[in-house]
Coordinates of C-alpha atoms and ligand atoms in Angstrom, one line a residue:
Chain Z
X1 CA -2.5 1.1 -15.6
X2 CA -0.3 4.0 -14.5
X3 CA 1.4 6.4 -16.8
X4 CA 2.8 9.4 -15.1
X5 CA 5.0 12.1 -16.7
X6 CA 7.0 14.6 -14.8
X7 CA 4.9 14.3 -11.7
X8 CA 6.2 16.7 -9.1
X9 CA 5.2 18.0 -5.7
X10 CA 6.7 21.0 -3.8
X11 CA 5.6 21.7 -0.3
X12 CA 5.7 25.1 1.2
X13 CA 6.9 24.8 4.8
X14 CA 8.1 27.2 7.4
X15 CA 11.5 26.9 8.9
X16 CA 11.3 29.3 11.8
X17 CA 10.1 32.5 10.2
X18 CA 11.2 32.1 6.7
X19 CA 9.3 30.0 4.2
X20 CA 11.1 27.3 2.4
X21 CA 9.9 25.2 -0.5
X22 CA 10.6 21.5 0.0
X23 CA 10.7 19.5 -3.2
X24 CA 9.3 16.1 -2.1
X25 CA 9.0 14.7 -5.6
X26 CA 11.0 16.3 -8.4
X27 CA 9.3 15.1 -11.6
X28 CA 9.0 11.3 -11.9
X29 CA 7.9 9.2 -14.9
X30 CA 6.2 6.0 -14.0
X31 CA 4.7 3.3 -16.2
X32 CA 3.0 0.3 -14.8
X33 CA 1.3 -2.2 -17.1
X34 CA -1.9 -4.1 -16.3
X35 CA -1.2 -7.2 -14.1
X36 CA 2.2 -6.0 -13.0
X37 CA 3.5 -5.9 -9.4
X38 CA 5.8 -3.0 -9.1
X39 CA 7.9 -2.1 -6.1
X40 CA 8.7 1.5 -5.2
X41 CA 11.9 1.3 -3.2
X42 CA 13.6 4.2 -1.4
X43 CA 14.8 5.5 2.0
X44 CA 12.9 7.6 4.4
X45 CA 11.9 10.9 2.9
X46 CA 12.6 9.8 -0.6
X47 CA 9.1 10.8 -1.8
X48 CA 7.3 7.4 -1.9
X49 CA 4.3 8.4 0.1
X50 CA 4.0 11.8 -1.7
X51 CA 4.1 10.1 -5.1
X52 CA 1.4 7.6 -4.0
X53 CA -0.8 10.3 -2.6
X54 CA -0.6 12.1 -5.9
X55 CA -1.4 9.0 -7.9
X56 CA -4.4 8.3 -5.6
X57 CA -5.9 11.8 -6.0
X58 CA -5.2 12.7 -2.4
X59 CA -2.7 15.4 -3.2
X60 CA -2.6 17.7 -6.1
X61 CA 0.7 17.5 -8.1
X62 CA 2.5 20.8 -8.5
X63 CA 3.6 19.8 -12.0
X64 CA 3.1 16.9 -14.3
X65 CA 0.3 14.7 -15.6
X66 CA -0.8 11.1 -15.0
X67 CA -3.4 8.6 -16.1
X68 CA -4.3 6.1 -13.4
X69 CA -6.5 3.1 -14.1
X70 CA -7.3 4.6 -17.5
X71 CA -8.5 8.0 -16.3
X72 CA -6.8 11.3 -16.1
X73 CA -5.8 12.3 -12.6
X74 CA -6.5 16.0 -13.0
X75 CA -9.7 15.9 -15.0
X76 CA -11.4 12.7 -13.8
X77 CA -10.3 12.0 -10.3
X78 CA -13.7 10.4 -9.5
X79 CA -13.2 7.6 -11.9
X80 CA -9.6 7.1 -10.7
X81 CA -10.9 6.7 -7.2
X82 CA -13.6 4.2 -8.3
X83 CA -11.0 1.9 -9.7
X84 CA -8.2 2.0 -7.2
X85 CA -7.6 0.8 -3.6
X86 CA -5.1 2.5 -1.3
X87 CA -3.5 1.3 1.9
X88 CA -1.9 4.3 3.5
X89 CA 1.3 4.1 5.5
X90 CA -0.3 5.3 8.7
X91 CA -3.6 3.6 9.5
X92 CA -7.2 4.1 8.3
X93 CA -9.6 3.2 11.1
X94 CA -10.9 4.9 14.2
X95 CA -9.5 3.4 17.4
X96 CA -12.9 3.1 19.0
X97 CA -14.9 1.8 16.0
X98 CA -15.4 -1.9 15.4
X99 CA -13.1 -3.4 12.8
X100 CA -15.9 -5.0 10.8
X101 CA -18.0 -1.9 10.8
X102 CA -15.1 0.2 9.5
X103 CA -14.6 -2.3 6.6
X104 CA -18.3 -2.4 5.7
X105 CA -18.7 1.4 5.8
X106 CA -15.6 1.8 3.7
X107 CA -17.0 -0.6 1.1
X108 CA -20.4 1.2 1.2
X109 CA -18.7 4.4 0.2
X110 CA -17.6 2.6 -3.0
X111 CA -21.2 1.7 -3.7
X112 CA -20.9 -1.9 -2.8
X113 CA -23.9 -3.7 -1.4
X114 CA -23.8 -4.4 2.3
X115 CA -24.1 -8.2 1.8
X116 CA -21.2 -8.3 -0.6
X117 CA -19.1 -6.0 1.6
X118 CA -19.7 -8.2 4.6
X119 CA -18.9 -11.4 2.7
X120 CA -15.7 -10.0 1.2
X121 CA -14.7 -8.4 4.4
X122 CA -15.0 -11.6 6.4
X123 CA -13.2 -13.5 3.7
X124 CA -10.3 -11.0 3.9
X125 CA -10.2 -11.2 7.6
X126 CA -9.8 -15.0 7.3
X127 CA -7.1 -14.7 4.7
X128 CA -5.2 -12.1 6.6
X129 CA -5.3 -14.1 9.9
X130 CA -7.7 -11.7 11.5
X131 CA -10.4 -14.4 12.4
X132 CA -12.4 -13.4 15.4
X133 CA -11.4 -9.7 15.1
X134 CA -14.6 -8.6 13.3
X135 CA -16.1 -7.0 16.4
X136 CA -12.9 -5.8 17.9
X137 CA -11.9 -2.2 18.4
X138 CA -8.7 -1.3 16.6
X139 CA -7.3 0.1 19.9
X140 CA -7.4 -3.4 21.4
X141 CA -5.6 -4.9 18.4
X142 CA -1.8 -5.3 18.1
X143 CA 0.1 -3.1 15.7
X144 CA 0.5 -5.9 13.2
X145 CA -3.2 -6.8 13.4
X146 CA -4.1 -3.2 12.8
X147 CA -1.8 -3.1 9.8
X148 CA -3.6 -6.1 8.4
X149 CA -7.0 -4.5 9.1
X150 CA -5.7 -1.5 7.0
X151 CA -4.9 -3.9 4.2
X152 CA -8.4 -5.5 4.4
X153 CA -9.9 -2.0 4.2
X154 CA -8.0 -1.2 1.1
X155 CA -8.9 -4.4 -0.6
X156 CA -12.5 -4.9 0.3
X157 CA -13.9 -3.5 -2.9
X158 CA -11.6 -5.7 -5.1
X159 CA -9.9 -2.8 -6.9
X160 CA -8.2 -3.5 -10.2
X161 CA -5.3 -1.3 -9.2
X162 CA -4.0 -1.4 -5.6
X163 CA -1.5 1.0 -4.0
X164 CA 0.1 -0.3 -0.8
X165 CA 2.3 2.1 1.2
X166 CA 4.8 0.0 3.2
X167 CA 2.2 -2.8 3.7
X168 CA 4.5 -5.0 5.8
X169 CA 6.0 -2.5 8.3
X170 CA 5.3 -3.8 11.8
X171 CA 4.5 -7.4 10.7
X172 CA 6.3 -10.4 12.1
X173 CA 8.1 -12.6 9.6
X174 CA 5.3 -15.1 9.4
X175 CA 2.6 -12.4 8.8
X176 CA 5.0 -10.8 6.3
X177 CA 5.4 -14.0 4.3
X178 CA 1.6 -14.6 4.5
X179 CA 1.0 -11.1 3.2
X180 CA 3.4 -11.7 0.3
X181 CA 1.4 -14.7 -0.7
X182 CA -1.7 -12.7 -0.5
X183 CA -0.4 -9.8 -2.6
X184 CA 0.9 -12.3 -5.2
X185 CA -2.6 -13.8 -5.3
X186 CA -4.2 -10.4 -5.9
X187 CA -2.5 -10.5 -9.3
X188 CA -2.5 -14.3 -9.9
X189 CA -6.1 -14.9 -8.9
X190 CA -7.9 -11.6 -9.3
X191 CA -5.8 -10.1 -12.1
X192 CA -5.2 -6.9 -10.1
X193 CA -2.2 -4.6 -10.6
X194 CA -0.2 -3.8 -7.5
X195 CA 2.0 -0.8 -6.8
X196 CA 3.7 -1.0 -3.4
X197 CA 6.4 0.9 -1.6
X198 CA 9.0 -0.7 0.6
X199 CA 12.3 -0.2 2.3
X200 CA 13.3 -3.8 1.9
X201 CA 15.1 -5.2 -1.1
X202 CA 14.2 -8.8 -0.1
X203 CA 10.5 -7.8 -0.1
X204 CA 10.7 -6.2 -3.5
X205 CA 12.7 -9.2 -4.7
X206 CA 10.2 -11.7 -3.5
X207 CA 7.1 -9.9 -4.8
X208 CA 7.8 -7.6 -7.6
X209 CA 8.2 -8.0 -11.4
X210 CA 9.9 -4.6 -11.5
X211 CA 11.4 -2.2 -9.0
X212 CA 11.6 1.6 -9.2
X213 CA 14.3 3.1 -6.9
X214 CA 13.6 6.6 -5.8
X215 CA 15.9 8.9 -3.9
X216 CA 15.5 12.5 -3.1
X217 CA 12.3 12.7 -5.2
X218 CA 14.0 11.3 -8.3
X219 CA 13.8 7.9 -9.8
X220 CA 17.4 6.6 -10.0
X221 CA 16.7 3.1 -11.3
X222 CA 14.0 1.0 -12.9
X223 CA 14.6 -2.6 -13.5
X224 CA 13.7 -6.2 -12.6
X225 CA 14.9 -7.4 -9.2
X226 CA 17.4 -9.7 -10.8
X227 CA 18.9 -7.1 -13.0
X228 CA 19.2 -4.7 -10.0
X229 CA 20.9 -7.4 -7.9
X230 CA 23.2 -8.2 -10.8
X231 CA 24.4 -4.6 -10.7
X232 CA 25.0 -5.0 -7.0
X233 CA 26.9 -8.2 -7.7
X234 CA 26.4 -10.6 -4.9
X235 CA 27.1 -11.2 -1.2
X236 CA 29.6 -9.4 0.9
X237 CA 32.0 -11.6 2.9
X238 CA 33.6 -9.8 5.9
X239 CA 36.6 -11.4 7.6
X240 CA 37.8 -10.3 11.0
X241 CA 41.5 -11.2 11.5
X242 CA 43.4 -11.8 14.7
X243 CA 46.7 -10.4 13.4
X244 CA 47.2 -7.4 11.1
X245 CA 50.2 -9.1 9.5
X246 CA 47.8 -11.6 7.9
X247 CA 46.0 -8.9 6.0
X248 CA 47.9 -9.0 2.7
X249 CA 47.8 -12.8 2.5
X250 CA 44.1 -12.9 3.2
X251 CA 43.4 -10.1 0.7
X252 CA 45.3 -12.1 -1.9
X253 CA 43.2 -15.2 -1.2
X254 CA 40.0 -13.1 -1.3
X255 CA 40.9 -11.7 -4.7
X256 CA 41.5 -15.2 -5.9
X257 CA 37.8 -16.2 -5.4
X258 CA 36.1 -16.7 -8.8
X259 CA 34.0 -13.7 -9.6
X260 CA 35.3 -11.6 -6.6
X261 CA 35.0 -7.9 -6.8
X262 CA 35.9 -5.0 -4.6
X263 CA 38.2 -6.9 -2.2
X264 CA 39.6 -4.4 0.3
X265 CA 41.4 -4.6 3.6
X266 CA 41.2 -2.1 6.4
X267 CA 43.2 -3.0 9.5
X268 CA 41.9 -6.2 10.9
X269 CA 39.0 -6.4 8.4
X270 CA 39.0 -7.8 4.9
X271 CA 35.9 -7.5 2.8
X272 CA 35.1 -9.0 -0.6
X273 CA 32.1 -9.3 -2.8
X274 CA 31.3 -12.6 -4.4
X275 CA 28.4 -13.8 -6.6
X276 CA 27.3 -16.4 -4.0
X277 CA 28.9 -16.7 -0.6
X278 CA 27.4 -20.1 0.1
X279 CA 29.5 -21.9 -2.5
X280 CA 32.6 -19.8 -2.1
X281 CA 33.1 -20.0 1.7
X282 CA 34.2 -23.6 2.1
X283 CA 37.1 -23.4 -0.3
X284 CA 38.1 -20.0 1.1
X285 CA 38.1 -21.4 4.7
X286 CA 40.2 -24.3 3.5
X287 CA 42.7 -21.9 1.8
X288 CA 42.9 -19.8 4.9
X289 CA 43.6 -22.8 7.0
X290 CA 46.4 -23.9 4.7
X291 CA 47.9 -20.4 5.0
X292 CA 47.8 -20.8 8.8
X293 CA 45.5 -17.8 9.2
X294 CA 43.2 -17.8 12.2
X295 CA 40.0 -15.7 12.0
X296 CA 38.3 -13.9 14.8
X297 CA 35.0 -13.8 13.0
X298 CA 33.4 -14.2 9.6
X299 CA 30.3 -12.6 8.4
X300 CA 28.3 -12.9 5.2
X301 CA 25.8 -10.1 4.2
X302 CA 23.2 -10.5 1.5
X303 CA 22.9 -7.5 -0.8
X304 CA 20.7 -4.8 0.9
X305 CA 18.9 -1.8 -0.3
X306 CA 22.0 0.1 1.0
X307 CA 24.1 -1.8 -1.4
X308 CA 21.7 -1.2 -4.3
X309 CA 21.9 2.5 -3.4
X310 CA 25.6 2.5 -3.1
X311 CA 25.7 1.1 -6.7
X312 CA 23.0 3.4 -8.1
X313 CA 23.9 6.7 -6.5
X314 CA 27.5 6.2 -5.4
X315 CA 26.6 6.9 -1.9
X316 CA 25.1 5.2 1.1
X317 CA 21.6 5.5 2.4
X318 CA 21.2 8.4 4.7
X319 CA 19.3 6.3 7.2
X320 CA 17.9 2.8 7.1
X321 CA 15.0 1.4 9.0
Chain X
X1 CA -25.8 8.4 -4.1
X2 CA -24.9 11.6 -2.3
X3 CA -27.6 11.1 0.3
X4 CA -26.6 7.5 0.8
X5 CA -23.0 8.5 1.3
X6 CA -24.0 11.2 3.8
X7 CA -26.1 8.6 5.6
X8 CA -23.2 6.2 5.8
X9 CA -20.9 8.9 7.2
X10 CA -23.6 10.1 9.6
X11 CA -24.4 6.7 10.9
X12 CA -20.8 5.9 11.5
X13 CA -20.3 9.2 13.4
X14 CA -23.4 8.7 15.5
X15 CA -22.3 5.1 16.3
X16 CA -18.9 6.4 17.5
X17 CA -20.5 9.3 19.5
X18 CA -23.0 7.1 21.2
X19 CA -20.4 4.5 22.0
X20 CA -18.7 7.0 24.2
X21 CA -21.2 7.5 27.0
X22 CA -19.1 10.2 28.6
X23 CA -19.9 12.6 25.7
X24 CA -23.6 11.7 25.8
X25 CA -23.8 12.5 29.5
X26 CA -21.7 15.7 29.2
X27 CA -23.9 16.8 26.3
X28 CA -27.1 16.3 28.3
X29 CA -25.7 17.6 31.5
X30 CA -24.6 20.9 30.0
X31 CA -28.0 22.5 29.5
X32 CA -29.2 21.1 32.8
X33 CA -26.3 22.6 34.7
X34 CA -26.8 26.0 33.0
X35 CA -30.5 26.1 34.0
X36 CA -30.0 24.9 37.5
X37 CA -26.9 27.0 38.3
X38 CA -27.5 30.0 36.2
X39 CA -31.3 30.4 36.3
X40 CA -31.6 31.4 40.0
X41 CA -28.9 34.1 39.5
X42 CA -30.9 35.7 36.7
X43 CA -34.3 35.5 38.2
X44 CA -33.9 38.7 40.3
X45 CA -32.9 40.6 37.1
X46 CA -36.1 39.8 35.3
X47 CA -37.9 43.0 36.1
X48 CA -35.0 45.2 35.3
X49 CA -34.7 43.7 31.8
X50 CA -38.4 44.1 31.3
X51 CA -39.3 40.4 30.8
X52 CA -42.4 38.8 32.2
X53 CA -40.9 35.4 32.8
X54 CA -37.2 34.8 33.6
X55 CA -37.0 31.5 31.8
X56 CA -38.9 32.6 28.7
X57 CA -36.2 35.2 28.5
X58 CA -33.1 33.2 29.3
X59 CA -33.7 29.9 27.7
X60 CA -33.4 31.4 24.2
X61 CA -30.0 32.8 25.1
X62 CA -28.9 29.5 26.4
X63 CA -30.2 27.8 23.2
X64 CA -28.1 30.0 21.0
X65 CA -25.1 29.5 23.3
X66 CA -25.7 25.8 22.9
X67 CA -25.8 26.1 19.2
X68 CA -22.6 28.0 19.1
X69 CA -20.4 26.1 21.6
X70 CA -21.9 22.7 21.0
X71 CA -20.7 22.7 17.5
X72 CA -17.8 25.2 17.4
X73 CA -15.3 22.8 18.9
X74 CA -16.3 19.8 16.7
X75 CA -13.2 20.4 14.6
X76 CA -11.1 18.8 17.3
X77 CA -12.7 15.5 16.7
X78 CA -11.9 15.8 13.0
X79 CA -8.2 16.4 13.7
X80 CA -8.1 13.3 15.8
X81 CA -9.8 11.4 13.0
X82 CA -7.3 12.8 10.6
X83 CA -4.4 11.6 12.8
X84 CA -5.9 8.1 12.8
X85 CA -5.9 8.2 9.0
X86 CA -9.7 8.0 8.8
X87 CA -10.1 11.2 6.7
X88 CA -7.6 10.1 4.2
X89 CA -9.2 6.7 3.9
X90 CA -12.5 8.3 3.3
X91 CA -11.1 10.8 0.8
X92 CA -9.6 8.0 -1.4
X93 CA -13.1 6.6 -2.0
X94 CA -15.4 8.0 -4.6
X95 CA -17.6 9.4 -1.9
X96 CA -18.6 13.0 -2.4
X97 CA -16.5 15.4 -0.3
X98 CA -19.6 17.3 0.7
X99 CA -21.0 14.1 2.0
X100 CA -18.0 13.6 4.2
X101 CA -18.6 17.0 5.7
X102 CA -22.4 16.8 5.9
X103 CA -22.4 13.5 7.7
X104 CA -20.4 15.1 10.4
X105 CA -22.4 18.3 10.5
X106 CA -25.6 16.2 10.8
X107 CA -24.1 14.4 13.8
X108 CA -23.6 17.7 15.6
X109 CA -27.0 18.9 14.5
X110 CA -28.6 15.8 16.0
X111 CA -26.9 16.1 19.3
X112 CA -27.7 19.9 19.4
X113 CA -31.3 19.1 18.6
X114 CA -31.5 16.6 21.5
X115 CA -29.8 19.0 23.9
X116 CA -32.0 21.8 22.8
X117 CA -35.1 19.8 23.4
X118 CA -33.9 18.8 26.9
X119 CA -33.1 22.5 27.6
X120 CA -36.6 23.6 26.5
X121 CA -38.3 20.8 28.4
X122 CA -36.4 21.7 31.5
X123 CA -37.3 25.3 31.0
X124 CA -40.9 24.3 31.3
X125 CA -40.2 22.3 34.4
X126 CA -38.7 25.6 35.9
X127 CA -41.9 27.5 35.0
X128 CA -41.2 28.8 31.6
X129 CA -44.3 29.8 29.6
X130 CA -44.6 30.8 25.9
X131 CA -45.5 29.7 22.4
X132 CA -44.8 26.1 21.5
X133 CA -44.6 26.7 17.7
X134 CA -42.2 29.6 18.5
X135 CA -40.0 27.4 20.5
X136 CA -39.9 24.8 17.7
X137 CA -38.8 27.6 15.3
X138 CA -36.3 28.7 17.9
X139 CA -34.9 25.2 18.1
X140 CA -34.6 25.2 14.3
X141 CA -32.6 28.5 14.3
X142 CA -30.4 27.0 17.0
X143 CA -29.8 23.8 15.0
X144 CA -29.0 25.8 11.8
X145 CA -26.6 28.0 13.7
X146 CA -25.0 24.8 15.1
X147 CA -24.7 23.4 11.6
X148 CA -22.9 26.5 10.4
X149 CA -20.5 26.4 13.3
X150 CA -19.9 22.7 12.9
X151 CA -19.2 23.1 9.1
X152 CA -16.8 26.0 9.6
X153 CA -15.0 24.3 12.5
X154 CA -14.5 21.1 10.6
X155 CA -13.3 23.0 7.6
X156 CA -10.9 25.1 9.7
X157 CA -9.6 21.9 11.4
X158 CA -9.0 20.2 8.0
X159 CA -7.0 23.2 6.9
X160 CA -4.9 23.6 10.1
X161 CA -4.7 19.9 11.1
X162 CA -3.3 20.9 14.5
X163 CA -5.1 21.4 17.8
X164 CA -2.6 24.0 18.8
X165 CA -3.5 26.1 15.9
X166 CA -7.2 25.5 16.0
X167 CA -7.8 26.2 19.7
X168 CA -6.7 29.9 19.8
X169 CA -8.6 30.7 16.7
X170 CA -11.8 29.2 18.0
X171 CA -11.4 30.8 21.4
X172 CA -10.8 34.2 19.9
X173 CA -14.0 33.8 17.9
X174 CA -16.0 32.4 20.8
X175 CA -15.3 35.0 23.4
X176 CA -16.4 38.2 21.5
X177 CA -19.4 36.4 20.2
X178 CA -20.5 35.3 23.7
X179 CA -20.0 38.8 25.1
X180 CA -21.4 40.9 22.1
X181 CA -24.4 38.8 21.2
X182 CA -26.2 39.5 24.5
X183 CA -26.6 35.8 25.1
X184 CA -26.7 36.0 28.8
X185 CA -27.4 39.6 29.3
X186 CA -29.0 41.6 26.5
X187 CA -26.9 44.6 25.4
X188 CA -29.2 47.6 25.0
X189 CA -29.6 51.1 26.4
X190 CA -32.4 49.7 28.5
X191 CA -30.1 47.4 30.4
X192 CA -27.7 50.2 31.0
X193 CA -25.1 49.4 28.3
X194 CA -23.0 52.3 27.1
X195 CA -23.9 53.4 23.6
X196 CA -20.6 52.4 21.9
X197 CA -21.1 48.9 23.2
X198 CA -24.6 48.8 21.7
X199 CA -23.2 50.0 18.3
X200 CA -20.4 47.4 18.4
X201 CA -22.8 44.6 19.2
X202 CA -25.1 45.7 16.3
X203 CA -22.3 44.3 14.1
X204 CA -22.6 40.8 15.7
X205 CA -25.0 38.7 13.6
X206 CA -25.6 36.3 16.4
X207 CA -27.2 39.1 18.4
X208 CA -30.1 39.1 15.9
X209 CA -30.5 35.4 16.3
X210 CA -30.8 35.7 20.0
X211 CA -33.3 38.5 19.7
X212 CA -35.4 36.6 17.2
X213 CA -35.5 33.5 19.3
X214 CA -36.6 35.6 22.3
X215 CA -39.4 37.0 20.2
X216 CA -40.4 33.6 18.9
X217 CA -40.5 32.2 22.4
X218 CA -43.1 34.8 23.4
X219 CA -45.1 34.1 20.2
X220 CA -44.2 37.1 18.1
X221 CA -43.7 35.6 14.7
X222 CA -44.2 38.5 12.3
X223 CA -41.9 41.2 13.6
X224 CA -38.9 42.8 12.1
X225 CA -36.6 41.4 14.7
X226 CA -37.8 37.8 13.9
X227 CA -37.4 38.5 10.3
X228 CA -33.8 39.7 10.7
X229 CA -33.0 36.8 12.9
X230 CA -34.2 34.3 10.3
X231 CA -32.4 36.1 7.5
X232 CA -29.1 36.0 9.4
X233 CA -29.6 32.4 10.3
X234 CA -30.0 31.5 6.6
X235 CA -27.0 33.6 5.7
X236 CA -24.8 32.1 8.4
X237 CA -25.9 28.6 7.6
X238 CA -25.3 29.0 3.9
X239 CA -21.9 30.7 4.5
X240 CA -20.8 27.9 6.8
X241 CA -21.8 25.1 4.4
X242 CA -20.2 27.0 1.5
X243 CA -16.9 27.4 3.4
X244 CA -17.1 23.9 4.6
X245 CA -17.7 22.2 1.3
X246 CA -15.2 24.3 -0.5
X247 CA -12.5 23.3 2.0
X248 CA -13.4 19.7 1.8
X249 CA -13.4 19.7 -2.0
X250 CA -9.9 21.1 -2.3
X251 CA -7.8 18.2 -3.4
X252 CA -4.5 19.0 -1.7
X253 CA -5.5 19.2 1.9
Ligands
LIG401 N1 2.7 17.7 4.1 C1 4.0 17.9 4.0 N2 4.5 19.2 4.2 C2 5.8 19.4 4.1 N3 6.7 18.5 3.7 C3 6.3 17.3 3.5 C4 4.9 16.9 3.6 N4 4.8 15.6 3.3 C5 6.0 15.2 3.0 N5 6.9 16.1 3.1 C6 8.4 16.0 2.8 O1 8.5 15.4 1.6 C7 9.6 14.5 1.6 C8 9.1 13.2 1.1 O2 8.2 12.6 2.0 P1 7.5 11.2 1.8 O3 6.5 11.0 2.9 O4 7.0 11.1 0.5 O5 8.7 10.2 2.0 P2 8.7 8.6 2.0 O6 9.5 8.2 0.9 O7 7.3 8.1 2.0 O8 9.4 8.3 3.3 P3 9.2 7.1 4.4 O9 10.0 5.9 4.0 O10 9.7 7.7 5.7 O11 7.7 6.8 4.5 C9 10.1 14.5 3.0 O12 11.3 15.3 3.0 C10 9.0 15.1 3.8 O13 9.5 15.8 4.9
LIG402 MG1 6.2 7.1 3.3

């Protein structure tokens, strides 16, 4: 469905008076098979949107080639556009239009009949919990509702390849879970291929068959969610002590946990990574009690994108959202 | 397909424009205000300029002014649409890029046409006389000029994507055009303009449009002035559309 080779984009921007070339994407290879759901994971400014805009014909690559949905990006953009859907990161409807009209007009531009557009649009509104919003103006809708309207816009023509740029930002947990089901159904029921960007590892984990990790315009990892998580190796347990003198004893206990890695202590804090905190905590607590150690606090953290990054690149995310 | 896509864009634009009654009212009030507030000032000057009827003389200027300014600032609307993501979401569809532009240009042309008709009708109410077919041709010139301005303004807006960059450029175009085209007061030796000013104004294509519409209003169809005006109208219209479609077709904006 997508085969990109050395796709790169350099922006010319001005910093004060002098011109600087910003390499947003520095030559990425991407392969996505039909029927796959692939996650594109990376921090702010990594180059996710830029890559998506190139693959959707919105932005001309500085270098590199790609075929998307079976057509060459450079020589046959029209056929690429006919076969893809795109939900941009930042809205797609006019604030003063009516939601339903925007969806229908969008579909008409794809050459879909009005009847079919209306039927499919209303169906999507129902599935995305937008019932009763057909005649609403986007400016009167909440941020999350507008986000779902954007998604309805991108899906109304039932594209066989869908690009979603951070589809779940601004959605509450319930809407997020609902959208996950919907995205999974795109593949399971309609046989579509989905390429989506996200900041959240849990999202990529829940949805994707495969994850590409991008940083600074370069793909640093490409693997299944499980394999990525295996590399990160489990949950982080953080123990806050009441007395510094306990640190050595606690560190020893932490290291004794089966499968423990990277046990460290720093003042009153002892951290350790274990494959699964849920099963390891009770014995650890019992052992601590036996050693007469009192804890001030205990915290368990699931692996995050930050942890994936730390493992992949040896450094932390510059910023996380 | 192209015409259908243009129609979809046009209908959407018209719907949005008509939904905002403020713009409809401002659009219609503009020519009315000009005639009511400006007309009386110009009336005493009629004889000096050598015109028979003040309104037959000034309505053509106001028409061209309408064509220019009614459409020149339409790029601001495009920037706001771009901010809302509308442009990008239209560009990702297989719709022809020219249709995206033309639908918007037609919206401006429609509103200009209506405003122009109101202006002419009002001119009659104020006592304007002249050739009706000539006025229809004059309206056509106005509308084509408006189309050229709208296309260029939208193309410029799509390139710059910033109101702060667009505003000074449009203003620096608008002001010399307004002054040199003789829209309100004709620039000629007869009206007492210095020779250098007349020479400079000869390089302003809009001046020929104004002169042609004036001729047409009095019923002079087959004069050199009319011919030059029509030629310049076609040139400006073609240039505007060319610049506009070329910009809209670029795939990295
Ligand atoms: N039009 C542009 N002009 C100049 N620089 C740009 C432009 N678009 C993006 N960039 C730069 O390219 C880099 C990548 O941006 P991009 O939008 O692709 O990041 P992203 O991964 O989508 O980030 P986010 O998670 O914040 O959406 C950034 O450094 C950004 O500043
Ligand atoms: Mg982005």
